[in-house]
mmCIF file of C-alpha atoms in Angstrom:
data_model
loop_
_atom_site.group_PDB
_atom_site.id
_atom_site.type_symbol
_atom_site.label_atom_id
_atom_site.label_comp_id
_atom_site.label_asym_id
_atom_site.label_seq_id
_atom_site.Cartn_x
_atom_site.Cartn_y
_atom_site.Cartn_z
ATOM 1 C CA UNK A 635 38.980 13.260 -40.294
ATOM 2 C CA UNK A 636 42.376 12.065 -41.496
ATOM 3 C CA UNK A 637 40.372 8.574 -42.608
ATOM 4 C CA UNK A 638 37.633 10.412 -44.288
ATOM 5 C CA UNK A 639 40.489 12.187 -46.613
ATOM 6 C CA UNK A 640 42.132 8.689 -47.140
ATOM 7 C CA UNK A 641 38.927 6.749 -47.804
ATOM 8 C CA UNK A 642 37.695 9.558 -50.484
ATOM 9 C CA UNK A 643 41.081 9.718 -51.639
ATOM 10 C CA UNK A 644 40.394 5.823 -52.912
ATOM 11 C CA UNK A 645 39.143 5.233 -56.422
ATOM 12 C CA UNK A 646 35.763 5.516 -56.729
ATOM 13 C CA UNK A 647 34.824 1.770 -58.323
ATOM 14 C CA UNK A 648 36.479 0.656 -54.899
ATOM 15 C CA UNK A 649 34.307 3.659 -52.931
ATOM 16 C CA UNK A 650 31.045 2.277 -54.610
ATOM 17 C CA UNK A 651 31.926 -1.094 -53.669
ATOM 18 C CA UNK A 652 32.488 -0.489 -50.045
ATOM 19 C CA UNK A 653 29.474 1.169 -49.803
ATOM 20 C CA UNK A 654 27.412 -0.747 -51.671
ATOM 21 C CA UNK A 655 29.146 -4.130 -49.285
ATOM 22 C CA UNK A 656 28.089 -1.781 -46.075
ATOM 23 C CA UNK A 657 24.331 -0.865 -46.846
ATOM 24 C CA UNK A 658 23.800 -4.609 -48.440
ATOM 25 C CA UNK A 659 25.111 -5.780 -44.675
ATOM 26 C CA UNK A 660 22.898 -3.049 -42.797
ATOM 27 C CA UNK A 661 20.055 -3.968 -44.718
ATOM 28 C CA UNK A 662 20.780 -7.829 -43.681
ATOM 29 C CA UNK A 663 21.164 -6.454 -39.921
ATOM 30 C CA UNK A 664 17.937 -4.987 -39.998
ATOM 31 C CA UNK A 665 15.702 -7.566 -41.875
ATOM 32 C CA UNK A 666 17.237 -10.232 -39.654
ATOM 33 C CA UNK A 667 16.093 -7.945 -36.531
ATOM 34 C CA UNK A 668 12.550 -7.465 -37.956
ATOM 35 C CA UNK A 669 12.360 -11.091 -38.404
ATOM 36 C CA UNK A 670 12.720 -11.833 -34.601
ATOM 37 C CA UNK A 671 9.074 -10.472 -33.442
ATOM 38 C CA UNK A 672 6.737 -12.377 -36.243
ATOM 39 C CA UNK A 673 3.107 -12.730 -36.214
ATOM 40 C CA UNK A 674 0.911 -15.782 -37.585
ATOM 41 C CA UNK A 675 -2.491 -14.687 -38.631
ATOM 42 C CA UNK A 676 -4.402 -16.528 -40.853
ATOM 43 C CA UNK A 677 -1.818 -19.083 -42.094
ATOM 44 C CA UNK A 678 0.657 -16.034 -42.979
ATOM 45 C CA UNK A 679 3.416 -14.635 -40.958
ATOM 46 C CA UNK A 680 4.228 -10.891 -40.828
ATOM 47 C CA UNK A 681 5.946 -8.652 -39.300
ATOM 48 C CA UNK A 682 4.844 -5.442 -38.071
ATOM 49 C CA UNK A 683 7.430 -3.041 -38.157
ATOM 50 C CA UNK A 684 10.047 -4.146 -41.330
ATOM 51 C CA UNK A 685 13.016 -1.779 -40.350
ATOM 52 C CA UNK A 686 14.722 -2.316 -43.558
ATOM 53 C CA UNK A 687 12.767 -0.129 -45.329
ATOM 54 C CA UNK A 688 13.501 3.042 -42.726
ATOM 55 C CA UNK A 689 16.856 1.808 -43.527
ATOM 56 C CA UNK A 690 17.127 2.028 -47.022
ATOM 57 C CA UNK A 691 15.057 5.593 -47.532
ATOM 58 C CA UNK A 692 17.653 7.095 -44.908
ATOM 59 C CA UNK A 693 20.395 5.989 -47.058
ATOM 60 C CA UNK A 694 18.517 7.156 -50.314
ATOM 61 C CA UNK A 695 18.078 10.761 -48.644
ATOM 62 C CA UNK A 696 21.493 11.370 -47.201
ATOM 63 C CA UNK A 697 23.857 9.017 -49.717
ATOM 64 C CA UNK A 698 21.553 9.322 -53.353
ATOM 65 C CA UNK A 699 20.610 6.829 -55.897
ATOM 66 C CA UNK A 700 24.419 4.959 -55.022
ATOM 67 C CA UNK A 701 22.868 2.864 -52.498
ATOM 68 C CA UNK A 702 20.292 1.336 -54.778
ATOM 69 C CA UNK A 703 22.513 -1.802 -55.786
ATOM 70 C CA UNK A 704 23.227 -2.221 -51.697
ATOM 71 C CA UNK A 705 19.753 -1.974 -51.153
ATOM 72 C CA UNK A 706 18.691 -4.662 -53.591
ATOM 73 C CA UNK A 707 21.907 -6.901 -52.458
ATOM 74 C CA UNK A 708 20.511 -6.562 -48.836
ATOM 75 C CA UNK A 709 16.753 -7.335 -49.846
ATOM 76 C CA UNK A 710 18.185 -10.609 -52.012
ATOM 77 C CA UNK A 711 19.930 -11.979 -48.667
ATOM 78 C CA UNK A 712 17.041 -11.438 -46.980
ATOM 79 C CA UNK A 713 14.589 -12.986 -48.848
ATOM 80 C CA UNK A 714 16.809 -15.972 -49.271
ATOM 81 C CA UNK A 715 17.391 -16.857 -45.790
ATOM 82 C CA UNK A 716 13.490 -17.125 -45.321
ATOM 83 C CA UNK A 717 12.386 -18.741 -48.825
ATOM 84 C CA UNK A 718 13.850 -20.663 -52.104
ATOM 85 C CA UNK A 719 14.718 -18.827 -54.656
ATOM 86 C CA UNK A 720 12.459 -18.229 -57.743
ATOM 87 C CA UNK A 721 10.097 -16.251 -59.433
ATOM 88 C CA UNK A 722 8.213 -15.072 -56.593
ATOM 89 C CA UNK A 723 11.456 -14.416 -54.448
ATOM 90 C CA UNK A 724 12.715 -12.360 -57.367
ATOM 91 C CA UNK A 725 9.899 -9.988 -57.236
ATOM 92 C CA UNK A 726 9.599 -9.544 -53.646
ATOM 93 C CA UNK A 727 13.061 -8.491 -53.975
ATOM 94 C CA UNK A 728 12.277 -6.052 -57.037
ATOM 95 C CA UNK A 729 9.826 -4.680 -54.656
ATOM 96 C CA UNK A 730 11.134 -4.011 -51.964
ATOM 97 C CA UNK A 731 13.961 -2.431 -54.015
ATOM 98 C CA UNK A 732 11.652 -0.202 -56.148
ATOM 99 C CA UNK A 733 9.804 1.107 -53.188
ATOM 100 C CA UNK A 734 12.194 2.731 -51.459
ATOM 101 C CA UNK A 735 13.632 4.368 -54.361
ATOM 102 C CA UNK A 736 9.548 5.730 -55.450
ATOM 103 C CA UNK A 737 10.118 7.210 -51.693
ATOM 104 C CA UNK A 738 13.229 8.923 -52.289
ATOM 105 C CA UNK A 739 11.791 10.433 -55.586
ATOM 106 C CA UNK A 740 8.722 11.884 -54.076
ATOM 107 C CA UNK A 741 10.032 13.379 -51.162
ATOM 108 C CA UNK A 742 13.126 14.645 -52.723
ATOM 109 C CA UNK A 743 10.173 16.182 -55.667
ATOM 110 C CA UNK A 744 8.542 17.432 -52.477
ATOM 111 C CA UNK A 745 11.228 19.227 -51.140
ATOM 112 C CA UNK A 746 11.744 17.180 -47.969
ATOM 113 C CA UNK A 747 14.377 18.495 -45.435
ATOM 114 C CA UNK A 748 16.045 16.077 -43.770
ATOM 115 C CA UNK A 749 16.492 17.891 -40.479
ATOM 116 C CA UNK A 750 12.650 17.337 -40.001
ATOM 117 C CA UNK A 751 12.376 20.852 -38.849
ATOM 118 C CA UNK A 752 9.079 21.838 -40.746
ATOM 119 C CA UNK A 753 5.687 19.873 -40.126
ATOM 120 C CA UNK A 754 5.791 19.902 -44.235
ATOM 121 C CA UNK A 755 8.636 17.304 -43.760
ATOM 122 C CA UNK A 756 6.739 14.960 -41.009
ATOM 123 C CA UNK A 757 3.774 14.967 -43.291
ATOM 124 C CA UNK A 758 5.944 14.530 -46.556
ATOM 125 C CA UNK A 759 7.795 11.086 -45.006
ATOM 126 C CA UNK A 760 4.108 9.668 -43.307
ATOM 127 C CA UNK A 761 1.947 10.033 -46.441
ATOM 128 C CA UNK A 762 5.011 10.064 -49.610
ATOM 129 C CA UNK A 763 7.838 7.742 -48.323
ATOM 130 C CA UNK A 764 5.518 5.643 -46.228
ATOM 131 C CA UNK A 765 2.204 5.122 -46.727
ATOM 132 C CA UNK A 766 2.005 6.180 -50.684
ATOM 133 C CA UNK A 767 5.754 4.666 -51.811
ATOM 134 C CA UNK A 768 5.309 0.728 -49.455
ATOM 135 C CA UNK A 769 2.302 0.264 -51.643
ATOM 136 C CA UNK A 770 5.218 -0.887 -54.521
ATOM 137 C CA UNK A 771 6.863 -3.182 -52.204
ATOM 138 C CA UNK A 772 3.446 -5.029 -50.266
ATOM 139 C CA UNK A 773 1.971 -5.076 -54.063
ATOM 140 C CA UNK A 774 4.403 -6.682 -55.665
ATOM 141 C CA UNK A 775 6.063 -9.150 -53.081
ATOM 142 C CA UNK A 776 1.901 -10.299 -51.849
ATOM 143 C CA UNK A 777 1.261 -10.116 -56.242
ATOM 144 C CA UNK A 778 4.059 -12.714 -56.802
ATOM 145 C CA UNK A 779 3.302 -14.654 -53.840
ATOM 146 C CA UNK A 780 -0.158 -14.710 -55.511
ATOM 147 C CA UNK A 781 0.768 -15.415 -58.703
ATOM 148 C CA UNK A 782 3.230 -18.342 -57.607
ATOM 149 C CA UNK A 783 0.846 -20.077 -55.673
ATOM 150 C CA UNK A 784 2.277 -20.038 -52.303
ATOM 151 C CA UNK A 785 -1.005 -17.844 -50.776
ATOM 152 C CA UNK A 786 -4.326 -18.772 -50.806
ATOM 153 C CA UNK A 787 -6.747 -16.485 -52.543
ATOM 154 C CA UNK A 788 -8.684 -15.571 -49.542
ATOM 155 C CA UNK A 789 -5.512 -14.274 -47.636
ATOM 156 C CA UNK A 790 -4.608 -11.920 -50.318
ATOM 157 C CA UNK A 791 -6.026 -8.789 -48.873
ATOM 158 C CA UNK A 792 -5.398 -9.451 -44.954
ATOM 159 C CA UNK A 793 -1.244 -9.873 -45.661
ATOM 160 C CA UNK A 794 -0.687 -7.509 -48.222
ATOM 161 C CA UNK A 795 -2.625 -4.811 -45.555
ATOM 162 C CA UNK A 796 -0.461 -6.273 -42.949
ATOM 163 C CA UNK A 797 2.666 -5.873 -45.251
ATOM 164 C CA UNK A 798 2.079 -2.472 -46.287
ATOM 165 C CA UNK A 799 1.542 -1.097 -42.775
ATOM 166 C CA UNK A 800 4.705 -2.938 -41.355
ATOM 167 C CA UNK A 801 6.835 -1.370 -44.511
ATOM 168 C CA UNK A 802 4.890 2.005 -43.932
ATOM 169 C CA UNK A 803 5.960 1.588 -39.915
ATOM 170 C CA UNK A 804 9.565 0.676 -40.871
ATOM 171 C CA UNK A 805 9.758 4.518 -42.618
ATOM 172 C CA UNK A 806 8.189 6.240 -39.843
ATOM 173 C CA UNK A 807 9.579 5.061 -36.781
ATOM 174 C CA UNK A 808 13.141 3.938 -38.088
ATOM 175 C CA UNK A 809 13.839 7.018 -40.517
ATOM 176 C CA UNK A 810 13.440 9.946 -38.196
ATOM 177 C CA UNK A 811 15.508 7.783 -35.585
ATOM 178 C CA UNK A 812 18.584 7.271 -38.225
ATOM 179 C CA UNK A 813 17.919 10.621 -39.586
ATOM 180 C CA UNK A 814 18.195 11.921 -35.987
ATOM 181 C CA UNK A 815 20.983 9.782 -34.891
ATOM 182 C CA UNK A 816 23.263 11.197 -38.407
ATOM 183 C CA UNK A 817 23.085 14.761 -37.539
ATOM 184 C CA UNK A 818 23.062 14.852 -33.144
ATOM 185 C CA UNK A 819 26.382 12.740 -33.684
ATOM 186 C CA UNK A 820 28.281 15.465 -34.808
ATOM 187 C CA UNK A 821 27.668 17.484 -32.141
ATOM 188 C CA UNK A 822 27.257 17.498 -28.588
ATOM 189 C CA UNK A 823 23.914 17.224 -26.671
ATOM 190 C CA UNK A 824 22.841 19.971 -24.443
ATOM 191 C CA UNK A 825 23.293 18.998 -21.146
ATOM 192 C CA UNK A 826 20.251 21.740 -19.512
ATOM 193 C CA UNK A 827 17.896 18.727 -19.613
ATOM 194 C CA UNK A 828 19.595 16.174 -18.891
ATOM 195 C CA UNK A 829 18.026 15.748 -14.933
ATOM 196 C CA UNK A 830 14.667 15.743 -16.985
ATOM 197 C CA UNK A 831 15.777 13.911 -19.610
ATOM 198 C CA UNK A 832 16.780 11.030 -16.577
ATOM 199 C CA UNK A 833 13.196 11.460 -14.739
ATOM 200 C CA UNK A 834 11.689 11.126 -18.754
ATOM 201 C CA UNK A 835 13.529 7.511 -18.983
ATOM 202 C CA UNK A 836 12.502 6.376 -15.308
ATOM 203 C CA UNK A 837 8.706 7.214 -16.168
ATOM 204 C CA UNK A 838 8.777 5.508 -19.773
ATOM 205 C CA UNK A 839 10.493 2.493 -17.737
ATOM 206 C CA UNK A 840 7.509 1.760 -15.182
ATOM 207 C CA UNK A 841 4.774 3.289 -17.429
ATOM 208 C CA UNK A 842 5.423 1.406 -21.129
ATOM 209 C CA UNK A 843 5.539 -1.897 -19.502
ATOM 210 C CA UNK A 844 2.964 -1.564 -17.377
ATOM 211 C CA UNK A 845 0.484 -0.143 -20.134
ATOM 212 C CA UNK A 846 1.318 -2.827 -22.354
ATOM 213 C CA UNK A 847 1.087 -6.243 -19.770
ATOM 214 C CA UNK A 848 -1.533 -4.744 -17.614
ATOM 215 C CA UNK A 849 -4.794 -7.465 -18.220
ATOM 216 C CA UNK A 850 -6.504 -4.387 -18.602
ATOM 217 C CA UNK A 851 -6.436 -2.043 -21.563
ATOM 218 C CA UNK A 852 -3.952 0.537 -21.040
ATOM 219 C CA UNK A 853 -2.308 1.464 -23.739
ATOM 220 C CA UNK A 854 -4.055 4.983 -23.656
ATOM 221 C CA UNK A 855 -0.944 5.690 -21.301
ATOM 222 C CA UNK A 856 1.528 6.030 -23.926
ATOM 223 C CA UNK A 857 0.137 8.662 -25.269
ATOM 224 C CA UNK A 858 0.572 11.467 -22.470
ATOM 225 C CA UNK A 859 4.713 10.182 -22.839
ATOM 226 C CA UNK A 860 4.743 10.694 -26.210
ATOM 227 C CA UNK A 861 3.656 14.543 -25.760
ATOM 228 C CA UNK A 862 5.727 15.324 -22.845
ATOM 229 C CA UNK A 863 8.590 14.187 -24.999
ATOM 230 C CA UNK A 864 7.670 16.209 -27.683
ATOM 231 C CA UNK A 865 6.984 18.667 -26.175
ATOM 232 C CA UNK A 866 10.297 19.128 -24.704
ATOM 233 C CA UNK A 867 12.719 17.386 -26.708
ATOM 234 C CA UNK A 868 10.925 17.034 -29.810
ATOM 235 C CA UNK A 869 12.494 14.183 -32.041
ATOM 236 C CA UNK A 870 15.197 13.091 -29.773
ATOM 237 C CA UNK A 871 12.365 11.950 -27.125
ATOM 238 C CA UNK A 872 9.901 11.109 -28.799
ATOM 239 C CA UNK A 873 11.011 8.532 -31.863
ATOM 240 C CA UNK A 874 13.065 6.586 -29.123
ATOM 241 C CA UNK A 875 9.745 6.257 -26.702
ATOM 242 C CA UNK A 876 7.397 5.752 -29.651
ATOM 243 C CA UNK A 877 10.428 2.401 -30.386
ATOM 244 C CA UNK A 878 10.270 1.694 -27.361
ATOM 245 C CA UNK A 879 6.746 1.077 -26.849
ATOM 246 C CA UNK A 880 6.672 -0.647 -30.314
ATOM 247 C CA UNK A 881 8.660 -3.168 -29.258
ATOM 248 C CA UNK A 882 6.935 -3.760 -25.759
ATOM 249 C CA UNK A 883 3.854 -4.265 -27.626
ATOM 250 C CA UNK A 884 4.759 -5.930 -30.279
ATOM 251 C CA UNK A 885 6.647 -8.574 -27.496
ATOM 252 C CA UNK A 886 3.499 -8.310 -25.902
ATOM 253 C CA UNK A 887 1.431 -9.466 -29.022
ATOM 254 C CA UNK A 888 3.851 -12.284 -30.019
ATOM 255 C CA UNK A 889 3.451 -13.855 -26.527
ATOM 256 C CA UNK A 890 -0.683 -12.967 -26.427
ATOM 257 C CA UNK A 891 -0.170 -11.465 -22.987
ATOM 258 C CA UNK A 892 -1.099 -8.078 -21.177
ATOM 259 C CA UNK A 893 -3.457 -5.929 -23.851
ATOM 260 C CA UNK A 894 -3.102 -8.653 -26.343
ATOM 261 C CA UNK A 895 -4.570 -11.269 -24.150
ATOM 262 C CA UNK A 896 -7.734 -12.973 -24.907
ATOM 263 C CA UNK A 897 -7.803 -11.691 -28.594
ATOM 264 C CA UNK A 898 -7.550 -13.945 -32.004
ATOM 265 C CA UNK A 899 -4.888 -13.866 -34.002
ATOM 266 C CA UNK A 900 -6.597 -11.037 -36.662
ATOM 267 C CA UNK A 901 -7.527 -9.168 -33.330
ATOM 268 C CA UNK A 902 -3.998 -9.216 -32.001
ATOM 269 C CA UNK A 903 -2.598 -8.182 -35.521
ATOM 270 C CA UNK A 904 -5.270 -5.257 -35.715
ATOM 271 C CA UNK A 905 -4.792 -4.074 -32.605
ATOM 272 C CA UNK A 906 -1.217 -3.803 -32.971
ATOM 273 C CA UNK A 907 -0.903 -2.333 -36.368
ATOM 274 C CA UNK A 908 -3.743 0.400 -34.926
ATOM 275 C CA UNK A 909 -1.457 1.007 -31.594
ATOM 276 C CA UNK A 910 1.599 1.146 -33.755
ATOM 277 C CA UNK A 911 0.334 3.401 -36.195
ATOM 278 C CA UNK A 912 -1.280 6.006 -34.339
ATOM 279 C CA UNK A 913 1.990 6.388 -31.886
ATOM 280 C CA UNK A 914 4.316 6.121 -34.626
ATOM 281 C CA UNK A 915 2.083 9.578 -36.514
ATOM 282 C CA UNK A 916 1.652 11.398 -33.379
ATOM 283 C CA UNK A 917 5.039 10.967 -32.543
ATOM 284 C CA UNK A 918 6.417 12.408 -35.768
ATOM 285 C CA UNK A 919 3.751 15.196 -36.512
ATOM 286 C CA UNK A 920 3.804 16.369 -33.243
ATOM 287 C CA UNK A 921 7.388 16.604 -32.861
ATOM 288 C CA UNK A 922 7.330 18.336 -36.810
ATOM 289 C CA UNK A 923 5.128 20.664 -35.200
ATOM 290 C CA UNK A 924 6.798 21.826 -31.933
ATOM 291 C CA UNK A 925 9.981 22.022 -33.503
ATOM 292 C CA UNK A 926 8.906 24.282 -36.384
ATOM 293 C CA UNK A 927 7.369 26.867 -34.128
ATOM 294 C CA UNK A 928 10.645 26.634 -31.962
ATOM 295 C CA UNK A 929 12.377 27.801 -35.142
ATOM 296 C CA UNK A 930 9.885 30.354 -35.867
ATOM 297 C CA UNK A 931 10.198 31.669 -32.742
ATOM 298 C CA UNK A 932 13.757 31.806 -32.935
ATOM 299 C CA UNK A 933 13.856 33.264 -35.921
ATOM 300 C CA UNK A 934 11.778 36.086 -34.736
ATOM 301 C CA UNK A 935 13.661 36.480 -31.296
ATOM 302 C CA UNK A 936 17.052 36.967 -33.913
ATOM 303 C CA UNK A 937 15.060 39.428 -36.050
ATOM 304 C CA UNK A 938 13.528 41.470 -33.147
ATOM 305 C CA UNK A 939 17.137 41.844 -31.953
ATOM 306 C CA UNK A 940 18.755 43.102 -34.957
ATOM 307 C CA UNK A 941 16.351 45.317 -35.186
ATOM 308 C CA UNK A 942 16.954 46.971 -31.499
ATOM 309 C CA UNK A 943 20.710 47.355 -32.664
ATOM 310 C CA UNK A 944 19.788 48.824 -35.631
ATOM 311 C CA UNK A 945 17.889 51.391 -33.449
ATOM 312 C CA UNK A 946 20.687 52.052 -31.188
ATOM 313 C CA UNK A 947 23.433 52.267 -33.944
ATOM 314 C CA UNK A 948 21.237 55.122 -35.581
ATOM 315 C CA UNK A 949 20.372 56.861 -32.374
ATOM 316 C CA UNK A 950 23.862 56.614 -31.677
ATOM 317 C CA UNK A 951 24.736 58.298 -35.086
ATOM 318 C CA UNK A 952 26.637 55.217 -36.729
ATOM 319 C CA UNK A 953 26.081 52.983 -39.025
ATOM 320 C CA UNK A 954 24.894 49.110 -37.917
ATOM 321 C CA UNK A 955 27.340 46.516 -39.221
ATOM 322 C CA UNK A 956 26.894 43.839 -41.810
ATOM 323 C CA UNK A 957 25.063 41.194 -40.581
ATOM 324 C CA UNK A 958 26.477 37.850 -40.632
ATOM 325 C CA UNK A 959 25.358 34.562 -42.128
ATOM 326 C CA UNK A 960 24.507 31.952 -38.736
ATOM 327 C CA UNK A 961 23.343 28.464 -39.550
ATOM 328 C CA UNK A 962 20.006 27.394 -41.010
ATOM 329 C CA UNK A 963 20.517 30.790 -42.741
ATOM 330 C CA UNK A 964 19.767 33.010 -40.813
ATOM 331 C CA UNK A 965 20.847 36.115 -39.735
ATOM 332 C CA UNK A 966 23.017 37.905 -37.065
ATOM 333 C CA UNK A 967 25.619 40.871 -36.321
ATOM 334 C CA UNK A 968 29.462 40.088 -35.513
ATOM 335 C CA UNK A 969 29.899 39.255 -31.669
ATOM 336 C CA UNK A 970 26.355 37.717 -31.566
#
């Protein structure tokens, strides 16, 4: 706490510096990370999961528009550890700038929370800060690429469809999880789950990898994980399984082993995007929805009981007390 009060106790040109230094090396971190599981299909290499971008909308939605020059500092080193620079470099980096920010404005227009606590929210960051706002960045870095001559014509539409959905996975797999990981830190898990919460890990263990090398098909397995740990852990279970099997299969793919075996490059890239898509939504929307009727529930549980003392106060002949202001807004009596 004491550093908090000396750091904001700083000027502010010196503030804005340091920050902007810290998201510019984050957003290094991470692009350097996506860059270790690449696919070749059709002449051009992508990735499919680009965590920078998950990185850069979480710092939009809980720091503002002050991490914009960080963000655009982080995309420039990126881009020029893996190509020249130039015209072409200079819009991929524009890009991949611009989108994030287009995904900050729309979900911030939309009202997102960033507790994801409301199945408004899950749908809000899939179709607004993913899918709709990554359109900016694949347009305009595959564009320039176009436009500069460095990819063929007939490759256009297969990598910038590649590129959008590995931006688009980047929001929905890596925001929750930095989203989650901002507000659990500051206070302490619940330790009544944590024997299932062990038993949870063991099965993912033996189950992801085994889904994902077996020679035959299996990936339908995941699936039944990813509801038990929404079911009873909601974000905190299932973003961390839905990265974990991510990254099996996306191993998996780079090597053409297990599920990926036997497949063309396209296939392999297809397949993948598919598998990675489809867990990443029903991770999120799932885990949207449970936790919103857990609230609701709540909520009604804390009404239901006010109400009872209300009763009792006025068959007792006195007055209830002022209720009292609990967090997420609502309502309780002193002593609750």
């Amino acid at each position: 706490m004491a550093a908090v009060v000396g750091i904001r106790a700083w000027p502010r040109p010196v503030v804005l510096a340091l920050g902007t230094l810290l998201v510019a090396a984050c957003y290094y971190a991470a692009g350097r990370l996506g860059l270790m599981q690449q696919l070749v299909a059709e002449g051009a290499v992508v990735t499919p999961i680009w965590p920078p971008t998950g990185l850069a909308v979480t710092c939009l939605l809980l720091f503002g528009p002050a991490c914009v020059p960080g963000i655009a500092v982080g995309a420039l080193l990126v881009v020029a550890s893996i190509t020249p620079p130039g015209p072409a470099a200079i819009g991929v980096v524009a890009g991949n700038t611009a989108a994030p920010v287009c995904a900050y404005l729309m979900l911030r227009a939309a009202g997102f929370r960033t507790d994801l606590a409301r199945i408004r929210d899950g749908v809000a960051l899939v179709f607004l800060g993913a899918l709709a706002a990554m359109l900016v960045s694949s347009g305009a870095g595959v564009g320039m690429l176009a436009l500069g001559g460095k990819l063929p014509a007939g490759d256009v539409w297969f990598v910038w469809l590649a590129w959008w959905v590995g931006d688009a996975m980047g929001v929905v797999i890596v925001t929750p999880l930095l989203l989650l990981l901002y507000y659990r830190a500051r206070r302490a898990p619940p330790r009544d789950r944590w024997a299932e919460a062990a038993v949870f890990v063991l099965v993912a263990g033996v189950v992801v990898p085994l889904a994902v090398y077996s020679r035959v098909s299996m990936l339908f397995l995941v699936y039944p994980l990813l509801i038990w740990a929404a079911l009873r852990f909601q974000l905190a279970g299932s973003m961390p399984c839905a990265l974990f099997a991510s990254v099996m299969a996306t191993v998996a793919a780079g090597d053409h082993t297990g599920s990926f075996g036997r497949l063309t490059d396209v296939e392999v890239m297809v397949k993948l995007q598919a598998f990675n898509g489809t867990m990443a939504l029903t991770a999120l929307l799932l885990s949207s929805v449970i936790s919103e009727q857990l609230h609701t529930r709540r909520s009604v549980e804390r009404a239901c009981q006010e109400l009872v003392e209300a009763l009792q106060h006025l068959s007792a002949g006195t007055p209830p007390g002022p209720p009292r202001r609990t967090e997420g807004g609502a309502t309780g009596r002193p002593g609750e």
